[in-house]
XYZ file of C-alpha atoms in Angstrom:
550
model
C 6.504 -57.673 7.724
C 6.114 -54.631 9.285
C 8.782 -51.544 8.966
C 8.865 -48.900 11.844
C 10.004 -45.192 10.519
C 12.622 -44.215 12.676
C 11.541 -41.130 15.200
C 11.692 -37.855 13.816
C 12.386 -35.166 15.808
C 10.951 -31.737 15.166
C 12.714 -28.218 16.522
C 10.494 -25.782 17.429
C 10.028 -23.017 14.997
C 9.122 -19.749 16.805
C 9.899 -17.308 13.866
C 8.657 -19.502 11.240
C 5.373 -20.244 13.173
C 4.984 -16.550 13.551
C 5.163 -15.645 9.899
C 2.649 -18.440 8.694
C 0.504 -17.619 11.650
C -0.026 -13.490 11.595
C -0.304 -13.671 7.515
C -2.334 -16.823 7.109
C -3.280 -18.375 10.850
C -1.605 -21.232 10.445
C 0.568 -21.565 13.721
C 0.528 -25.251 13.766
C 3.083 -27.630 11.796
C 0.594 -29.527 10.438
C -0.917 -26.461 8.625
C 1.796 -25.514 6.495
C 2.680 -26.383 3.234
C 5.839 -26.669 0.656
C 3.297 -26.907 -2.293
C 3.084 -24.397 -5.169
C 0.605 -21.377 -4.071
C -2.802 -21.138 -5.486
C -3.947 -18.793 -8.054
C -6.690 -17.487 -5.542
C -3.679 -16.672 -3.403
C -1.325 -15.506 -6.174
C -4.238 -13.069 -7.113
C -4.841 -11.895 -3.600
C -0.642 -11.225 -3.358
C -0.933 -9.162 -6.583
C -3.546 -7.519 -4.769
C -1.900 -6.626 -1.780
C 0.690 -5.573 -4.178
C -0.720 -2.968 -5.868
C -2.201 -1.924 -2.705
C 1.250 -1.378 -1.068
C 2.286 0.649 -4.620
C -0.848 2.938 -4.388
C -0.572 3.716 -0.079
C 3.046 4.344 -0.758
C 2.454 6.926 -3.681
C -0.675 8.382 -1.407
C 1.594 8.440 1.391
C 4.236 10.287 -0.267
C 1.812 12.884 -2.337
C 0.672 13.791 1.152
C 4.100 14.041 2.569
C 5.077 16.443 -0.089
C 2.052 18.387 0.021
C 2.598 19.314 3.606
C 3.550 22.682 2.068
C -0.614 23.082 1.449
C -1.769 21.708 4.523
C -3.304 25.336 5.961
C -4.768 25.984 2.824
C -6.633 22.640 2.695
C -8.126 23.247 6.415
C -9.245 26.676 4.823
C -11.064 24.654 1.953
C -12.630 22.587 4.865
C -13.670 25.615 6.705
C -15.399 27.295 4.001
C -17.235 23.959 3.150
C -17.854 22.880 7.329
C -17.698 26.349 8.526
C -15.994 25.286 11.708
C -12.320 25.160 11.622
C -10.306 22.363 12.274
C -6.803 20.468 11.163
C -8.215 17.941 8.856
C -4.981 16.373 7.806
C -4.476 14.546 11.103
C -6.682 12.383 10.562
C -6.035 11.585 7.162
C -2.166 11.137 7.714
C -2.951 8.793 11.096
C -5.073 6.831 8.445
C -2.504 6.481 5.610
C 0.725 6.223 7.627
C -1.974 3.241 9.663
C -2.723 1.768 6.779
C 0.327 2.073 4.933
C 2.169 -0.059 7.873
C -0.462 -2.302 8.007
C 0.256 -3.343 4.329
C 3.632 -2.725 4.397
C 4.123 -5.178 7.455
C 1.650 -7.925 4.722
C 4.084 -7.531 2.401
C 7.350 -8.678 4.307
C 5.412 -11.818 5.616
C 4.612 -12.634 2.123
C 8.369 -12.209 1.035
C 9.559 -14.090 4.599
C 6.924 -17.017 2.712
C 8.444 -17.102 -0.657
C 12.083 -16.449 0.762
C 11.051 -19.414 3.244
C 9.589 -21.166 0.676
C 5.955 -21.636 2.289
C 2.752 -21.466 0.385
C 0.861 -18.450 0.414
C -2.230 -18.561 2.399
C -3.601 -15.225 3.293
C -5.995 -14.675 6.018
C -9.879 -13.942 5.330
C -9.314 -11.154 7.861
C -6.434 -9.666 5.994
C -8.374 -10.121 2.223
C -11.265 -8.169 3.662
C -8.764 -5.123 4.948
C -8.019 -5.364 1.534
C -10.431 -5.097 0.230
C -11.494 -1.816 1.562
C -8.321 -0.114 0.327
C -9.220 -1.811 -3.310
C -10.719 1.325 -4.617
C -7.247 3.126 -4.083
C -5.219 0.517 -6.288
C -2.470 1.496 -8.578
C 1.094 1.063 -9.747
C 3.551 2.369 -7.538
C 7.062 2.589 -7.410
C 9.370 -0.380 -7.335
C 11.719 1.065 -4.791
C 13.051 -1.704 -3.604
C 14.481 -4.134 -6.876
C 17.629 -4.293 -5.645
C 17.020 -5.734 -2.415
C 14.231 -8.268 -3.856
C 16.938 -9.770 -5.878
C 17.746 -12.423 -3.273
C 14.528 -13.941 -3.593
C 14.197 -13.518 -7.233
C 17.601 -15.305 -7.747
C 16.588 -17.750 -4.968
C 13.337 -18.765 -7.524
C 15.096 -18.930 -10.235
C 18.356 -20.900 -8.877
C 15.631 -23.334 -7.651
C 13.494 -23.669 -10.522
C 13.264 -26.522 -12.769
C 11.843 -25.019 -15.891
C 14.456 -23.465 -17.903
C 11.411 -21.273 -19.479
C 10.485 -20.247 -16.177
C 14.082 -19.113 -15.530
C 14.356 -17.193 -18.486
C 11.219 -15.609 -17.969
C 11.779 -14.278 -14.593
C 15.273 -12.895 -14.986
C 14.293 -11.206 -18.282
C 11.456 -9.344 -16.430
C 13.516 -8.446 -13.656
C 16.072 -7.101 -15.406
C 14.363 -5.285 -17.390
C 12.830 -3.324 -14.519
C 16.658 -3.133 -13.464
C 17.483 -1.266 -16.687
C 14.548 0.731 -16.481
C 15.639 1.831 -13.232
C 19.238 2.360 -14.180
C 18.187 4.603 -16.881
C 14.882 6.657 -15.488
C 17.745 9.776 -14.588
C 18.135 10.060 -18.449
C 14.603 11.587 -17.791
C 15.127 13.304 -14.602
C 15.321 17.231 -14.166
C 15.944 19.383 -11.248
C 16.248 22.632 -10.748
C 18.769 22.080 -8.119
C 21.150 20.365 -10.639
C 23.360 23.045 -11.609
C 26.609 24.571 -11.560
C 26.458 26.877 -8.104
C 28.361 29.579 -9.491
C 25.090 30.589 -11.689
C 22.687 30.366 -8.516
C 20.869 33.296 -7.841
C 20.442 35.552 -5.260
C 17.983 34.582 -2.135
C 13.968 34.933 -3.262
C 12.675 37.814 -0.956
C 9.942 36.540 1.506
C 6.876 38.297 2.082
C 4.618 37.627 5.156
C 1.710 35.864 3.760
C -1.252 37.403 6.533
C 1.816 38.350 8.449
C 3.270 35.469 10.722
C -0.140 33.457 11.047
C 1.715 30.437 12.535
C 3.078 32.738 15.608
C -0.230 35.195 15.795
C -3.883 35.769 14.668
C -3.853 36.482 10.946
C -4.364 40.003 9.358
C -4.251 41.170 12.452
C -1.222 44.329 13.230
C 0.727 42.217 15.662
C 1.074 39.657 12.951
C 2.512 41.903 10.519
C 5.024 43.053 13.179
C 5.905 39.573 13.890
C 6.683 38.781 10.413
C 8.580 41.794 9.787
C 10.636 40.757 13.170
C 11.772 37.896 10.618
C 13.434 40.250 8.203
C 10.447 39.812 5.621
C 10.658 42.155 2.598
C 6.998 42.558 2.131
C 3.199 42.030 3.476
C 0.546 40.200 1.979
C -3.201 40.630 3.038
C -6.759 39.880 2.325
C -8.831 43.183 1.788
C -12.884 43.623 2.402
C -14.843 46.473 1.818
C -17.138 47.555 5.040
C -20.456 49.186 4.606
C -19.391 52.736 5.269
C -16.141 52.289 2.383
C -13.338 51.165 5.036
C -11.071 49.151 3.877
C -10.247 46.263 5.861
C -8.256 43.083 6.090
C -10.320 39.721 6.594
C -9.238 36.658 4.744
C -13.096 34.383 5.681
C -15.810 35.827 3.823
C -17.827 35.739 7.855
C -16.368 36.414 10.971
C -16.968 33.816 13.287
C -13.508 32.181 12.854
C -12.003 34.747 13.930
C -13.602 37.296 15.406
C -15.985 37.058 18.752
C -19.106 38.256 16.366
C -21.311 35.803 18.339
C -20.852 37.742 21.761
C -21.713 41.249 19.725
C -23.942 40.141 16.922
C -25.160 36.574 17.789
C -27.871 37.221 15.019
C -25.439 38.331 12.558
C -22.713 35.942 12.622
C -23.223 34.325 9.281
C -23.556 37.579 8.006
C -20.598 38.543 5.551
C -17.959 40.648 7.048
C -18.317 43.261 4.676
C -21.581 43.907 5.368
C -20.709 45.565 8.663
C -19.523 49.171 9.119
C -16.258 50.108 10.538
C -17.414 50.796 13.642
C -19.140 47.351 14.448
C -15.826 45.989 13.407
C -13.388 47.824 15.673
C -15.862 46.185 18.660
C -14.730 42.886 17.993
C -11.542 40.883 18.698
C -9.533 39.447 16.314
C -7.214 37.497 18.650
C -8.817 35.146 21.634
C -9.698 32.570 18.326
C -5.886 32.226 18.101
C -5.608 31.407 21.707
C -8.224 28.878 21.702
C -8.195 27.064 18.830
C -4.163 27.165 18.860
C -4.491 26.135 15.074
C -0.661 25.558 14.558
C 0.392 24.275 17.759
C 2.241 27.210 18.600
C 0.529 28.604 21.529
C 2.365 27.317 24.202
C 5.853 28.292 22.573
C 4.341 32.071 23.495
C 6.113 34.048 26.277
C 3.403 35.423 28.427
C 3.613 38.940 27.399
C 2.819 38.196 23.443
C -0.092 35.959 24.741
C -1.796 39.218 26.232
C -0.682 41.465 23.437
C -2.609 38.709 20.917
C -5.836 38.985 23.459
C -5.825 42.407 22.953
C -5.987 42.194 18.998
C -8.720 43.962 16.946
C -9.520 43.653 12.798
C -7.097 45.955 11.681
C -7.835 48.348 8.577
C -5.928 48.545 5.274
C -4.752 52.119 5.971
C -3.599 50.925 9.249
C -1.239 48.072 7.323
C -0.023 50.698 4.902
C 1.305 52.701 7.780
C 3.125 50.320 9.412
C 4.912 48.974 5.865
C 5.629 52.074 4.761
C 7.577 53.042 8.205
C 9.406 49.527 7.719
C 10.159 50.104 3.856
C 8.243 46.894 3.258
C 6.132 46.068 0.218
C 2.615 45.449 0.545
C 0.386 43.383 -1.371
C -3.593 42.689 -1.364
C -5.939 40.974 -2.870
C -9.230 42.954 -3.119
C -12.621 41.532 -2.701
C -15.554 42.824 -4.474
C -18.319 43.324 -2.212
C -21.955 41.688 -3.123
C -24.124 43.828 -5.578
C -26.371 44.546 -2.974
C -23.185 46.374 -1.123
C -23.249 50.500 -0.875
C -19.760 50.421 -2.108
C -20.392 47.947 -4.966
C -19.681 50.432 -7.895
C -16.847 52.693 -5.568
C -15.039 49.657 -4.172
C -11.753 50.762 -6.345
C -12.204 54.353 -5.717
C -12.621 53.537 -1.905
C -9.266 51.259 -2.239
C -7.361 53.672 -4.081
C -8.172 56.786 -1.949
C -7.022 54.387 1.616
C -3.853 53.794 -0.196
C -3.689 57.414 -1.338
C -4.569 58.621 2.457
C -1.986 56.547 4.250
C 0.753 58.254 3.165
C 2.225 54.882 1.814
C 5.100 55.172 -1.424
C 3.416 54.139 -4.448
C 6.636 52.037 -5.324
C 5.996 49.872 -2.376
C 2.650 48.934 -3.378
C 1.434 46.010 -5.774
C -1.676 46.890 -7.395
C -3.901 43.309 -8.050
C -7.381 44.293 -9.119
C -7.816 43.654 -13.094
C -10.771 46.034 -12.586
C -10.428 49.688 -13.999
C -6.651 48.836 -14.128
C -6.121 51.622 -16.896
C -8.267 54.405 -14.444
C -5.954 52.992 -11.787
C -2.746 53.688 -13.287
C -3.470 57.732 -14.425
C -4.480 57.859 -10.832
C -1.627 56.297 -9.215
C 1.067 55.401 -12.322
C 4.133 54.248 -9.162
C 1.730 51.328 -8.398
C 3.699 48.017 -8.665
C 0.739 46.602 -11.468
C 0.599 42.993 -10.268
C -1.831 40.299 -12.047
C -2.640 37.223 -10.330
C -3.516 35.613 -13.537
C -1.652 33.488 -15.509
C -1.528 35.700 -19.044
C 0.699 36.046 -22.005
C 3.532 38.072 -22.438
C 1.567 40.507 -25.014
C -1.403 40.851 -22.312
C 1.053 41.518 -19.352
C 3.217 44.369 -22.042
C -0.293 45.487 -23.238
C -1.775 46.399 -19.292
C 1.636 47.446 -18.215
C 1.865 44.610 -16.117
C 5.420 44.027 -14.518
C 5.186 41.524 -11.478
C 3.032 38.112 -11.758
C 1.588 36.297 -8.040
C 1.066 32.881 -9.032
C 0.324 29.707 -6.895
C 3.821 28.110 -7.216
C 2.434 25.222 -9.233
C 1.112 27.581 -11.889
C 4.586 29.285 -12.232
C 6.440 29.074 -15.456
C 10.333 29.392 -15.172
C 11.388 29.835 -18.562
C 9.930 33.228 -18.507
C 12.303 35.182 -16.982
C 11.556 38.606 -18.151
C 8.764 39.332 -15.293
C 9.354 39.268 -11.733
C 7.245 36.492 -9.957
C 5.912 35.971 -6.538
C 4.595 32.438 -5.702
C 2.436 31.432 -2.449
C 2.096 29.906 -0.627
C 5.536 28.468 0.307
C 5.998 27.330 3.600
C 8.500 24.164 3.298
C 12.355 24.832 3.248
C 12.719 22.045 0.317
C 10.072 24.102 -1.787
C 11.769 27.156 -0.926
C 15.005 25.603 -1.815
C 13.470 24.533 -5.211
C 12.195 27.774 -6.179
C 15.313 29.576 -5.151
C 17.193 27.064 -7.749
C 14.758 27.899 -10.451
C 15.434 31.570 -9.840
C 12.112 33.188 -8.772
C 12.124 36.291 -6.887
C 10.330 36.390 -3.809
C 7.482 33.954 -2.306
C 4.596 35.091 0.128
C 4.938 32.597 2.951
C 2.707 31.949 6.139
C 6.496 30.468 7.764
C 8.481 33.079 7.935
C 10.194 32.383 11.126
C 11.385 28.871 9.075
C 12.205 29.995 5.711
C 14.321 32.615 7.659
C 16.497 29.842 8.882
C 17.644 28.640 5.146
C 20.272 30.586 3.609
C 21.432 28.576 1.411
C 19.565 25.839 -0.595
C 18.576 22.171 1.183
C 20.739 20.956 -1.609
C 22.399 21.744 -4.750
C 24.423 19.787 -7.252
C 26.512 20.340 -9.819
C 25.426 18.035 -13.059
C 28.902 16.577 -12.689
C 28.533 15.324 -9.256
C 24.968 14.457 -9.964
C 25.898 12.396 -13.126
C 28.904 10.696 -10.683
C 26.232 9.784 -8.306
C 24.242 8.032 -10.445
C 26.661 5.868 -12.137
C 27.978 4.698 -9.253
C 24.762 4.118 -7.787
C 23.707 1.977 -10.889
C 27.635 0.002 -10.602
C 27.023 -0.668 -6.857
C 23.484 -1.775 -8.232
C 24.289 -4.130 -10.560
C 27.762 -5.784 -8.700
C 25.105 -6.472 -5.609
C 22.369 -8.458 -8.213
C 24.944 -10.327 -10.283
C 26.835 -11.432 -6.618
C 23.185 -12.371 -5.325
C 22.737 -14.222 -8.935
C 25.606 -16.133 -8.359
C 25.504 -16.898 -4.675
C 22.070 -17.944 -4.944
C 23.192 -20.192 -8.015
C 26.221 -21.752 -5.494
C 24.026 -22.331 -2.562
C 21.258 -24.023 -4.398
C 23.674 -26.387 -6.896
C 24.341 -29.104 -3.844
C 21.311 -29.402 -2.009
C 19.034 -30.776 -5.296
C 20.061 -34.228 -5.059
C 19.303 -34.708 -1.225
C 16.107 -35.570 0.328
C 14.891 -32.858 2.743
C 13.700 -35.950 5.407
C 16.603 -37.346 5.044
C 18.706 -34.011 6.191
C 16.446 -33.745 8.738
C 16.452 -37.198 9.907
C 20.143 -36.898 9.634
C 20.792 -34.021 11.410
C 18.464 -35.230 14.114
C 20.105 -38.297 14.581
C 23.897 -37.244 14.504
C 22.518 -34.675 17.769
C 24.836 -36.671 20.612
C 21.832 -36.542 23.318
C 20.805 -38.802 25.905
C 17.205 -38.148 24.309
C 18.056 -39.184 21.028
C 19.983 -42.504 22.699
C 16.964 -43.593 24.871
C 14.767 -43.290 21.772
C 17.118 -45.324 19.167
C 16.831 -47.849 22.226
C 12.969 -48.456 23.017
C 12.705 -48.396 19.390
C 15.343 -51.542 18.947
C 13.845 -53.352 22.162
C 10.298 -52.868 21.005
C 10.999 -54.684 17.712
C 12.669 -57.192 19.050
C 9.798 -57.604 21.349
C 7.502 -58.259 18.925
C 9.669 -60.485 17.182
C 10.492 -59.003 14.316
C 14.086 -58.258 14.392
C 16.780 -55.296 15.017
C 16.007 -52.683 13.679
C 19.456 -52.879 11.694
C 18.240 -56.222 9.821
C 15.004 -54.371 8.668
C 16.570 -51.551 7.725
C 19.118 -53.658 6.061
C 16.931 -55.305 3.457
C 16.061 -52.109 1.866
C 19.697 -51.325 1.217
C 20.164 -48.476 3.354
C 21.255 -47.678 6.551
C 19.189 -45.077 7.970
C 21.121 -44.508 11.428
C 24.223 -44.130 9.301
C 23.035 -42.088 6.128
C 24.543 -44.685 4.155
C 23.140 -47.041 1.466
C 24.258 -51.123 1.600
C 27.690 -51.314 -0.768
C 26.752 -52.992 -4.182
């Protein structure tokens, strides 16, 4: 005797097929499967685990090192020689391949939520594996949120081991979580009342994001944005002038190629003053526009920064001195084969002396004849830029420290310090918490728009903050735990054909009708019976849902 299945009848799937198809091309019905994933695939999902960890730590360390973005094209430049912003294409890459991953990741949680097999694409496992040499552990950022699917495995596992297993590890990733601020510091955690006044800002080549760098206009553009002080790169020229060039050439930013075109990989301190003043120091800046600022210029500072020319320590001296600004420079020492090899100091010292400049507004960075230095000029600000002990610093007569801000110490409190090169408002706000001083910035014009920290908290509040993040936390799992738990506890002991046959039939359609009816008329046909008396001997009803009564 032969039994016909009643019809089935399938609803179409859009989202589903879209999941299973994009993460594992399997957009037909046929192709997917309820059956527990393959190691293969459970390794490849680890994989694209730790891949997602790693991008999203290399995406953030890049984030927050946006701060040293200018100083890493300057590494580039000295290493290329032609200058250019190589962090675009290294942030289009990340934040590329960070979605990329990120977007794998919620199509493999959509398959366990869903509860489809794994099945990754050979595509996507090649991807993959290009990124593999960047693996690590990441953050978990998000355990809160994959509760739901970690409850939903363990409300529908069978293996009490398994159960136990799986909430034990998750929660003890939870705790971990909950109790990583034991372990947290922050300057910015503190009572406000014992913040300390604003860190002074000093022009780090002037205003180099607004004009050409070391060049005068600059300085009077950063000293338009109420900086205290000016910070420049110092050369020696053949004939013992003093000048300010941060490259050690000048073809970045000079036009040396139209004057010299045989000398423009020579160093800049091998030309005399007068070869210098030839040149100008400002068409680079409206060229290469290497901050995107150009076209925020009003016509008349555009001709004003054509018009620029390398511009002399003496001539920087002058103009701080009639602002009442600090200046400080570091000195380089010219190649031994250099006239003013041996009288590079003496050459320094007398520019400083022949400007006219206050000694007190001066920091003194050279470690070299530092003892002939200070009989010669004792109001010199002595300034190391070397990390050194306390002893060393007394010893030398050292008062003020200029540190990278990474090198800075803050429980030494007994020395002024100036950090560079600060150019974010966060870092600024940081620094101002931990009570530094002053910071040499190349942003002036946006660290002049934060007068007060990006945030501060009292440990109070902070403590508040975090408990009730960690209650909010926890009531959200243990609701998920148990919801999961209710929603799961009736649906074991059905059949999932059976819902769906079920569901399908109780659908009042003329479709469904016309169906039940060439089925019945083609049984009969064949002489085999209603479909009712079939159905009948097995004991169960299949139109109704019902099994026969015993």
């Amino acid at each position: 005797m032969v039994k016909h299945q009643p019809l089935q009848v399938y609803e179409r799937q859009l989202c589903l097929s879209c999941i299973t198809g994009i993460y594992g091309c399997r957009w037909k019905r046929y192709q997917r499967s309820h059956d527990d994933t393959t190691k293969w695939e459970l390794l490849w999902s680890l994989i694209l685990l730790f891949t997602f960890c790693l991008l999203l730590v290399w995406f953030y360390f890049w984030w927050e090192a946006h701060n040293d973005y200018n100083e890493f094209n300057w590494f580039l430049y000295n290493r290329s020689g032609e200058w250019s912003d190589g962090t675009v294409p290294i942030l289009a890459t990340t934040a590329a391949g960070f979605t990329y991953i990120a977007f794998l990741m919620v199509l493999a949680l959509c398959h366990i939520a869903l509860g489809q097999q794994l099945n990754l694409h050979w595509l996507h496992k090649v991807l993959c594996q290009m990124s593999g040499p960047f693996l690590h552990i990441g953050a978990l950022a998000a355990v809160t949120a994959l509760s739901w699917i970690v409850a939903g495995q363990v409300a529908r596992a069978e293996k009490t081991l398994f159960q136990v297993v799986v909430v034990l590890l998750y929660l003890s990733v939870l705790l971990g979580l909950y109790v990583v601020p034991l372990y947290i510091t922050s300057p910015c955690i503190m009572d406000p009342d014992n913040l300390k006044p604003r860190p002074d800002v000093i022009g780090h080549q002037g205003a180099p994001m607004l004009a050409p760098e070391n060049t005068l206009w600059s300085f009077q553009r950063a000293l338009q944005m109420n900086v205290t002080g000016l910070e420049a790169d110092v050369a020696i020229s053949t004939d013992g002038v003093p000048f300010l060039m941060h490259d050690l050439t000048l073809r970045r930013t000079t036009d040396v190629g139209t004057f010299f075109p045989d000398r423009r990989m020579d160093e800049a301190s091998h030309f005399n003053w007068t070869d210098l003043q030839q040149l100008n120091a400002g068409r680079w800046f409206l060229k290469d526009d290497p901050f995107w600022t150009v076209h925020t210029l009003a016509t008349r500072e555009r001709e004003l920064i054509a018009k620029q020319s390398v511009c002399s320590l003496e001539q920087l001296l002058k103009l701080a001195s009639y602002h009442n600004a600090t200046v400080v420079f570091r000195l380089r020492r010219p190649s031994p084969e250099h006239p003013c090899y041996h009288s590079w100091i003496n050459d320094t010292l007398n520019a400083v002396q022949q400007s006219g400049v206050p000694q007190s507004l001066v920091m003194w960075t050279p470690d070299e004849h530092r003892a002939q230095v200070r009989q010669l000029a004792p109001g010199l600000i002595q300034t190391s830029v070397e990390k050194r002990s306390p002893q060393s610093l007394q010893k030398d007569g050292i008062s003020r420290l200029l540190l990278r801000y990474n090198q800075a110490n803050f429980s030494e409190t007994h020395i002024n310090l100036t950090l560079y090169t600060v150019n974010e408002p966060w870092l600024y706000s940081v620094l101002w918490c931990s009570g530094v001083s002053s910071v040499s910035s190349e942003a002036p014009h946006i660290l002049q728009k934060v007068p007060y920290p990006i945030w501060l908290m009292s440990p109070s509040e902070y403590c508040l903050m975090w408990v009730s993040a960690d209650l909010i936390s926890f009531a959200v799992v243990i609701g998920i735990f148990i919801f999961q738990k209710y929603r799961t506890s009736g649906m074991r002991s059905y059949n999932p054909e059976q819902i769906m046959l079920s569901a399908a039939v109780r659908r009042s359609s003329p479709d469904i009708n016309v169906m039940k009816e060439k089925l019945i008329f083609s049984e009969v046909g064949n002489g085999v019976g209603s479909a009712d008396e079939q159905y009948g001997d097995n004991g169960y009803n299949y139109y109704t849902n019902q099994g026969a009564s015993q």
